[in-house]
Amino acid sequence: MSVSIHPAVDKGVKPGNKNFAGGKLHCHCKDRRVEISVNSQSAHNHVCGCTKCWKPKGALFSQVAVVPRDSLAVTANGNKLKVVDASAAIQRHACTACGVHLFGRIENEKHPFFGLDFIHTELSDQEGWSAPEFAAFVSSIIESGADPAGMDAVRKRLKELGLEPYDCLSPPLMDAIATHTAKAAGVRH
């Protein structure tokens, strides 16, 4: 039996559409759904095993991407949103009724990813969002209850799906963080 990673990738990773210009995300409520409008393509889409990201019921991983902060707007029922953990670097805005995280925002202007909002593209009915590219924080699924003895099978399945497993972020994102840190320290200009 194949390991289930996330419903959006379990049957294969769907390619994105380079001409896709965004869409709407919705919480899981039956009525008065929170709606987020995004007017850009997502980037750095990936499956994430951390314990902070929202995951659909039964999923080992979340699926999360980023969009420019100025391309995202709350367009319906924003009064239902609440920040999950105000002390976290990423302020995850969740629906108070169904619990779904609609977007995450970094308020610290010194953070390497300031200006990017985190979204879950599977909350959209539109097709064409950027495809997941890698798997981040893979070992962290153990902290969510995954059996450590099954990690080889999880990593094997991720590789079958074309999602290189990392226990951090992808090399380009780690390079971006290191570059930001070096500039802040005056090591690079």
PDB file of C-alpha atoms in Angstrom:
ATOM      1  CA  MET A   1       0.000   0.000   0.000  1.00  0.00           C
ATOM      2  CA  SER A   2       1.269   3.459  -0.939  1.00  0.00           C
ATOM      3  CA  VAL A   3       1.861   6.076   1.743  1.00  0.00           C
ATOM      4  CA  SER A   4      -0.700   8.903   1.699  1.00  0.00           C
ATOM      5  CA  ILE A   5       1.036  12.300   1.743  1.00  0.00           C
ATOM      6  CA  HIS A   6      -1.728  14.852   1.022  1.00  0.00           C
ATOM      7  CA  PRO A   7      -4.954  14.560  -1.017  1.00  0.00           C
ATOM      8  CA  ALA A   8      -3.718  17.130  -3.572  1.00  0.00           C
ATOM      9  CA  VAL A   9      -0.636  15.069  -4.504  1.00  0.00           C
ATOM     10  CA  ASP A  10      -1.510  11.460  -3.668  1.00  0.00           C
ATOM     11  CA  LYS A  11      -2.635  10.740  -7.261  1.00  0.00           C
ATOM     12  CA  GLY A  12       0.324  12.637  -8.719  1.00  0.00           C
ATOM     13  CA  VAL A  13       1.514  16.207  -8.785  1.00  0.00           C
ATOM     14  CA  LYS A  14      -0.511  18.344 -11.180  1.00  0.00           C
ATOM     15  CA  PRO A  15       1.554  20.794 -13.222  1.00  0.00           C
ATOM     16  CA  GLY A  16       0.909  24.497 -12.769  1.00  0.00           C
ATOM     17  CA  ASN A  17       0.023  26.928 -15.530  1.00  0.00           C
ATOM     18  CA  LYS A  18       2.655  29.633 -16.071  1.00  0.00           C
ATOM     19  CA  ASN A  19      -0.096  31.980 -17.316  1.00  0.00           C
ATOM     20  CA  PHE A  20      -2.302  31.443 -14.254  1.00  0.00           C
ATOM     21  CA  ALA A  21      -3.160  34.797 -12.679  1.00  0.00           C
ATOM     22  CA  GLY A  22      -4.620  33.749  -9.330  1.00  0.00           C
ATOM     23  CA  GLY A  23      -7.982  32.830  -7.895  1.00  0.00           C
ATOM     24  CA  LYS A  24     -10.048  32.560  -4.751  1.00  0.00           C
ATOM     25  CA  LEU A  25      -9.473  30.451  -1.626  1.00  0.00           C
ATOM     26  CA  HIS A  26     -12.309  29.427   0.699  1.00  0.00           C
ATOM     27  CA  CYS A  27     -12.564  27.946   4.169  1.00  0.00           C
ATOM     28  CA  HIS A  28     -14.538  24.712   4.667  1.00  0.00           C
ATOM     29  CA  CYS A  29     -17.679  26.289   6.144  1.00  0.00           C
ATOM     30  CA  LYS A  30     -20.965  25.454   4.396  1.00  0.00           C
ATOM     31  CA  ASP A  31     -22.232  29.035   4.706  1.00  0.00           C
ATOM     32  CA  ARG A  32     -20.594  32.431   5.231  1.00  0.00           C
ATOM     33  CA  ARG A  33     -17.317  31.045   3.916  1.00  0.00           C
ATOM     34  CA  VAL A  34     -14.220  33.154   4.379  1.00  0.00           C
ATOM     35  CA  GLU A  35     -12.944  34.134   0.934  1.00  0.00           C
ATOM     36  CA  ILE A  36      -9.431  35.187   0.029  1.00  0.00           C
ATOM     37  CA  SER A  37      -8.709  36.635  -3.413  1.00  0.00           C
ATOM     38  CA  VAL A  38      -5.214  36.303  -4.857  1.00  0.00           C
ATOM     39  CA  ASN A  39      -4.292  38.103  -8.065  1.00  0.00           C
ATOM     40  CA  SER A  40      -0.994  36.352  -8.805  1.00  0.00           C
ATOM     41  CA  GLN A  41       0.464  32.914  -9.398  1.00  0.00           C
ATOM     42  CA  SER A  42       1.844  31.163  -6.322  1.00  0.00           C
ATOM     43  CA  ALA A  43       5.528  30.264  -5.891  1.00  0.00           C
ATOM     44  CA  HIS A  44       7.626  27.804  -3.899  1.00  0.00           C
ATOM     45  CA  ASN A  45       4.636  25.462  -3.520  1.00  0.00           C
ATOM     46  CA  HIS A  46       5.569  22.442  -1.419  1.00  0.00           C
ATOM     47  CA  VAL A  47       4.294  19.891   1.053  1.00  0.00           C
ATOM     48  CA  CYS A  48       5.271  20.722   4.634  1.00  0.00           C
ATOM     49  CA  GLY A  49       5.539  18.399   7.607  1.00  0.00           C
ATOM     50  CA  CYS A  50       5.848  21.057  10.322  1.00  0.00           C
ATOM     51  CA  THR A  51       3.435  21.055  13.221  1.00  0.00           C
ATOM     52  CA  LYS A  52       2.276  24.660  12.660  1.00  0.00           C
ATOM     53  CA  CYS A  53       0.820  24.420   9.143  1.00  0.00           C
ATOM     54  CA  TRP A  54      -2.839  23.484   8.648  1.00  0.00           C
ATOM     55  CA  LYS A  55      -3.325  19.987   7.229  1.00  0.00           C
ATOM     56  CA  PRO A  56      -6.505  18.384   5.907  1.00  0.00           C
ATOM     57  CA  LYS A  57      -7.811  15.636   8.174  1.00  0.00           C
ATOM     58  CA  GLY A  58      -5.682  12.501   7.831  1.00  0.00           C
ATOM     59  CA  ALA A  59      -2.893  14.159   5.788  1.00  0.00           C
ATOM     60  CA  LEU A  60       0.722  13.702   6.867  1.00  0.00           C
ATOM     61  CA  PHE A  61       1.699  17.006   5.239  1.00  0.00           C
ATOM     62  CA  SER A  62       0.181  20.375   4.492  1.00  0.00           C
ATOM     63  CA  GLN A  63       0.531  21.930   1.055  1.00  0.00           C
ATOM     64  CA  VAL A  64       1.686  25.535   1.182  1.00  0.00           C
ATOM     65  CA  ALA A  65       2.893  28.160  -1.282  1.00  0.00           C
ATOM     66  CA  VAL A  66       3.664  31.867  -1.187  1.00  0.00           C
ATOM     67  CA  VAL A  67       2.278  34.897  -3.013  1.00  0.00           C
ATOM     68  CA  PRO A  68       3.253  38.571  -2.831  1.00  0.00           C
ATOM     69  CA  ARG A  69       1.562  40.196   0.159  1.00  0.00           C
ATOM     70  CA  ASP A  70       0.011  42.925  -1.986  1.00  0.00           C
ATOM     71  CA  SER A  71      -1.660  40.339  -4.236  1.00  0.00           C
ATOM     72  CA  LEU A  72      -3.806  38.902  -1.402  1.00  0.00           C
ATOM     73  CA  ALA A  73      -7.034  40.379  -0.050  1.00  0.00           C
ATOM     74  CA  VAL A  74      -9.720  39.108   2.306  1.00  0.00           C
ATOM     75  CA  THR A  75     -12.888  39.522   0.206  1.00  0.00           C
ATOM     76  CA  ALA A  76     -15.639  37.861   2.279  1.00  0.00           C
ATOM     77  CA  ASN A  77     -16.333  37.114   5.948  1.00  0.00           C
ATOM     78  CA  GLY A  78     -12.972  38.291   7.231  1.00  0.00           C
ATOM     79  CA  ASN A  79     -14.583  38.846  10.633  1.00  0.00           C
ATOM     80  CA  LYS A  80     -14.363  35.047  11.085  1.00  0.00           C
ATOM     81  CA  LEU A  81     -10.545  35.093  10.892  1.00  0.00           C
ATOM     82  CA  LYS A  82      -8.292  34.958  13.940  1.00  0.00           C
ATOM     83  CA  VAL A  83      -4.511  34.617  14.267  1.00  0.00           C
ATOM     84  CA  VAL A  84      -3.738  31.130  15.618  1.00  0.00           C
ATOM     85  CA  ASP A  85      -0.492  31.987  17.460  1.00  0.00           C
ATOM     86  CA  ALA A  86       0.423  35.666  17.785  1.00  0.00           C
ATOM     87  CA  SER A  87       3.960  34.755  18.919  1.00  0.00           C
ATOM     88  CA  ALA A  88       4.785  32.762  15.747  1.00  0.00           C
ATOM     89  CA  ALA A  89       6.870  34.278  12.948  1.00  0.00           C
ATOM     90  CA  ILE A  90       4.111  33.435  10.477  1.00  0.00           C
ATOM     91  CA  GLN A  91       0.779  34.867  11.649  1.00  0.00           C
ATOM     92  CA  ARG A  92      -1.585  32.107  10.475  1.00  0.00           C
ATOM     93  CA  HIS A  93      -5.113  33.453   9.956  1.00  0.00           C
ATOM     94  CA  ALA A  94      -7.681  30.692  10.551  1.00  0.00           C
ATOM     95  CA  CYS A  95     -11.459  30.559  10.300  1.00  0.00           C
ATOM     96  CA  THR A  96     -12.862  30.499  13.825  1.00  0.00           C
ATOM     97  CA  ALA A  97     -15.751  28.261  12.712  1.00  0.00           C
ATOM     98  CA  CYS A  98     -14.061  25.458  10.709  1.00  0.00           C
ATOM     99  CA  GLY A  99     -10.414  25.898  11.762  1.00  0.00           C
ATOM    100  CA  VAL A 100      -8.967  26.108   8.236  1.00  0.00           C
ATOM    101  CA  HIS A 101      -5.916  28.372   7.862  1.00  0.00           C
ATOM    102  CA  LEU A 102      -6.591  30.774   4.981  1.00  0.00           C
ATOM    103  CA  PHE A 103      -3.274  32.595   4.876  1.00  0.00           C
ATOM    104  CA  GLY A 104      -0.142  33.275   6.872  1.00  0.00           C
ATOM    105  CA  ARG A 105       1.506  36.671   7.036  1.00  0.00           C
ATOM    106  CA  ILE A 106       4.902  37.758   8.368  1.00  0.00           C
ATOM    107  CA  GLU A 107       4.717  41.141  10.091  1.00  0.00           C
ATOM    108  CA  ASN A 108       8.422  41.382  11.006  1.00  0.00           C
ATOM    109  CA  GLU A 109      10.002  43.572   8.299  1.00  0.00           C
ATOM    110  CA  LYS A 110      13.426  42.065   9.064  1.00  0.00           C
ATOM    111  CA  HIS A 111      12.286  38.482   8.318  1.00  0.00           C
ATOM    112  CA  PRO A 112      13.723  37.041   5.060  1.00  0.00           C
ATOM    113  CA  PHE A 113      10.208  36.263   3.781  1.00  0.00           C
ATOM    114  CA  PHE A 114       8.588  39.581   4.726  1.00  0.00           C
ATOM    115  CA  GLY A 115       6.339  40.651   1.863  1.00  0.00           C
ATOM    116  CA  LEU A 116       5.205  37.105   1.092  1.00  0.00           C
ATOM    117  CA  ASP A 117       1.951  35.558   2.291  1.00  0.00           C
ATOM    118  CA  PHE A 118       1.578  31.802   2.739  1.00  0.00           C
ATOM    119  CA  ILE A 119      -1.480  30.115   1.222  1.00  0.00           C
ATOM    120  CA  HIS A 120      -2.931  26.629   0.824  1.00  0.00           C
ATOM    121  CA  THR A 121      -3.691  26.339  -2.896  1.00  0.00           C
ATOM    122  CA  GLU A 122      -5.954  23.307  -2.372  1.00  0.00           C
ATOM    123  CA  LEU A 123      -8.500  25.710  -0.866  1.00  0.00           C
ATOM    124  CA  SER A 124      -9.147  27.017  -4.386  1.00  0.00           C
ATOM    125  CA  ASP A 125     -11.521  25.647  -7.008  1.00  0.00           C
ATOM    126  CA  GLN A 126      -9.340  27.120  -9.755  1.00  0.00           C
ATOM    127  CA  GLU A 127      -6.740  24.939 -11.464  1.00  0.00           C
ATOM    128  CA  GLY A 128      -3.318  26.179 -12.516  1.00  0.00           C
ATOM    129  CA  TRP A 129      -1.621  27.146  -9.258  1.00  0.00           C
ATOM    130  CA  SER A 130       2.112  26.399  -9.206  1.00  0.00           C
ATOM    131  CA  ALA A 131       2.873  22.728  -8.677  1.00  0.00           C
ATOM    132  CA  PRO A 132       4.448  21.494  -5.439  1.00  0.00           C
ATOM    133  CA  GLU A 133       8.219  21.309  -5.926  1.00  0.00           C
ATOM    134  CA  PHE A 134       9.634  19.694  -2.784  1.00  0.00           C
ATOM    135  CA  ALA A 135       8.839  18.418   0.724  1.00  0.00           C
ATOM    136  CA  ALA A 136       9.960  20.479   3.740  1.00  0.00           C
ATOM    137  CA  PHE A 137      10.430  19.545   7.395  1.00  0.00           C
ATOM    138  CA  VAL A 138       9.835  15.876   6.633  1.00  0.00           C
ATOM    139  CA  SER A 139      11.040  14.531  10.003  1.00  0.00           C
ATOM    140  CA  SER A 140       8.587  16.836  11.773  1.00  0.00           C
ATOM    141  CA  ILE A 141       5.668  14.558  10.877  1.00  0.00           C
ATOM    142  CA  ILE A 142       6.931  12.317  13.701  1.00  0.00           C
ATOM    143  CA  GLU A 143       6.056  15.164  16.093  1.00  0.00           C
ATOM    144  CA  SER A 144       2.493  15.024  14.714  1.00  0.00           C
ATOM    145  CA  GLY A 145       2.194  11.306  15.420  1.00  0.00           C
ATOM    146  CA  ALA A 146       3.719   9.571  12.374  1.00  0.00           C
ATOM    147  CA  ASP A 147       5.535   6.334  13.168  1.00  0.00           C
ATOM    148  CA  PRO A 148       9.327   6.842  12.961  1.00  0.00           C
ATOM    149  CA  ALA A 149       9.631   3.315  11.575  1.00  0.00           C
ATOM    150  CA  GLY A 150       7.698   4.433   8.479  1.00  0.00           C
ATOM    151  CA  MET A 151       9.929   7.352   7.512  1.00  0.00           C
ATOM    152  CA  ASP A 152      11.812   5.442   4.811  1.00  0.00           C
ATOM    153  CA  ALA A 153       8.483   4.674   3.118  1.00  0.00           C
ATOM    154  CA  VAL A 154       7.401   8.327   3.425  1.00  0.00           C
ATOM    155  CA  ARG A 155      10.638   9.571   1.836  1.00  0.00           C
ATOM    156  CA  LYS A 156      10.384   6.940  -0.886  1.00  0.00           C
ATOM    157  CA  ARG A 157       6.822   8.037  -1.725  1.00  0.00           C
ATOM    158  CA  LEU A 158       7.828  11.710  -1.779  1.00  0.00           C
ATOM    159  CA  LYS A 159      10.604  10.898  -4.254  1.00  0.00           C
ATOM    160  CA  GLU A 160       8.150   8.880  -6.396  1.00  0.00           C
ATOM    161  CA  LEU A 161       5.985  12.008  -6.545  1.00  0.00           C
ATOM    162  CA  GLY A 162       9.002  14.123  -7.555  1.00  0.00           C
ATOM    163  CA  LEU A 163       9.011  15.974  -4.224  1.00  0.00           C
ATOM    164  CA  GLU A 164      12.584  15.943  -2.937  1.00  0.00           C
ATOM    165  CA  PRO A 165      12.440  15.491   0.853  1.00  0.00           C
ATOM    166  CA  TYR A 166      14.267  17.999   3.056  1.00  0.00           C
ATOM    167  CA  ASP A 167      14.326  18.469   6.802  1.00  0.00           C
ATOM    168  CA  CYS A 168      14.469  22.208   6.206  1.00  0.00           C
ATOM    169  CA  LEU A 169      13.413  24.241   3.141  1.00  0.00           C
ATOM    170  CA  SER A 170      14.621  23.733  -0.434  1.00  0.00           C
ATOM    171  CA  PRO A 171      18.187  24.859  -1.282  1.00  0.00           C
ATOM    172  CA  PRO A 172      17.034  28.042  -3.122  1.00  0.00           C
ATOM    173  CA  LEU A 173      14.942  29.101  -0.120  1.00  0.00           C
ATOM    174  CA  MET A 174      17.751  28.308   2.331  1.00  0.00           C
ATOM    175  CA  ASP A 175      20.090  30.385   0.095  1.00  0.00           C
ATOM    176  CA  ALA A 176      17.589  33.269   0.228  1.00  0.00           C
ATOM    177  CA  ILE A 177      17.497  33.104   4.037  1.00  0.00           C
ATOM    178  CA  ALA A 178      21.305  32.988   4.282  1.00  0.00           C
ATOM    179  CA  THR A 179      21.661  35.899   1.830  1.00  0.00           C
ATOM    180  CA  HIS A 180      19.169  37.971   3.825  1.00  0.00           C
ATOM    181  CA  THR A 181      21.013  37.165   7.065  1.00  0.00           C
ATOM    182  CA  ALA A 182      24.400  38.027   5.516  1.00  0.00           C
ATOM    183  CA  LYS A 183      23.087  41.371   4.231  1.00  0.00           C
ATOM    184  CA  ALA A 184      21.569  42.192   7.628  1.00  0.00           C
ATOM    185  CA  ALA A 185      24.928  41.417   9.261  1.00  0.00           C
ATOM    186  CA  GLY A 186      26.840  43.541   6.730  1.00  0.00           C
ATOM    187  CA  VAL A 187      28.668  40.551   5.263  1.00  0.00           C
ATOM    188  CA  ARG A 188      27.025  41.081   1.836  1.00  0.00           C
ATOM    189  CA  HIS A 189      25.644  44.168   0.146  1.00  0.00           C
TER     190      HIS A 189
END
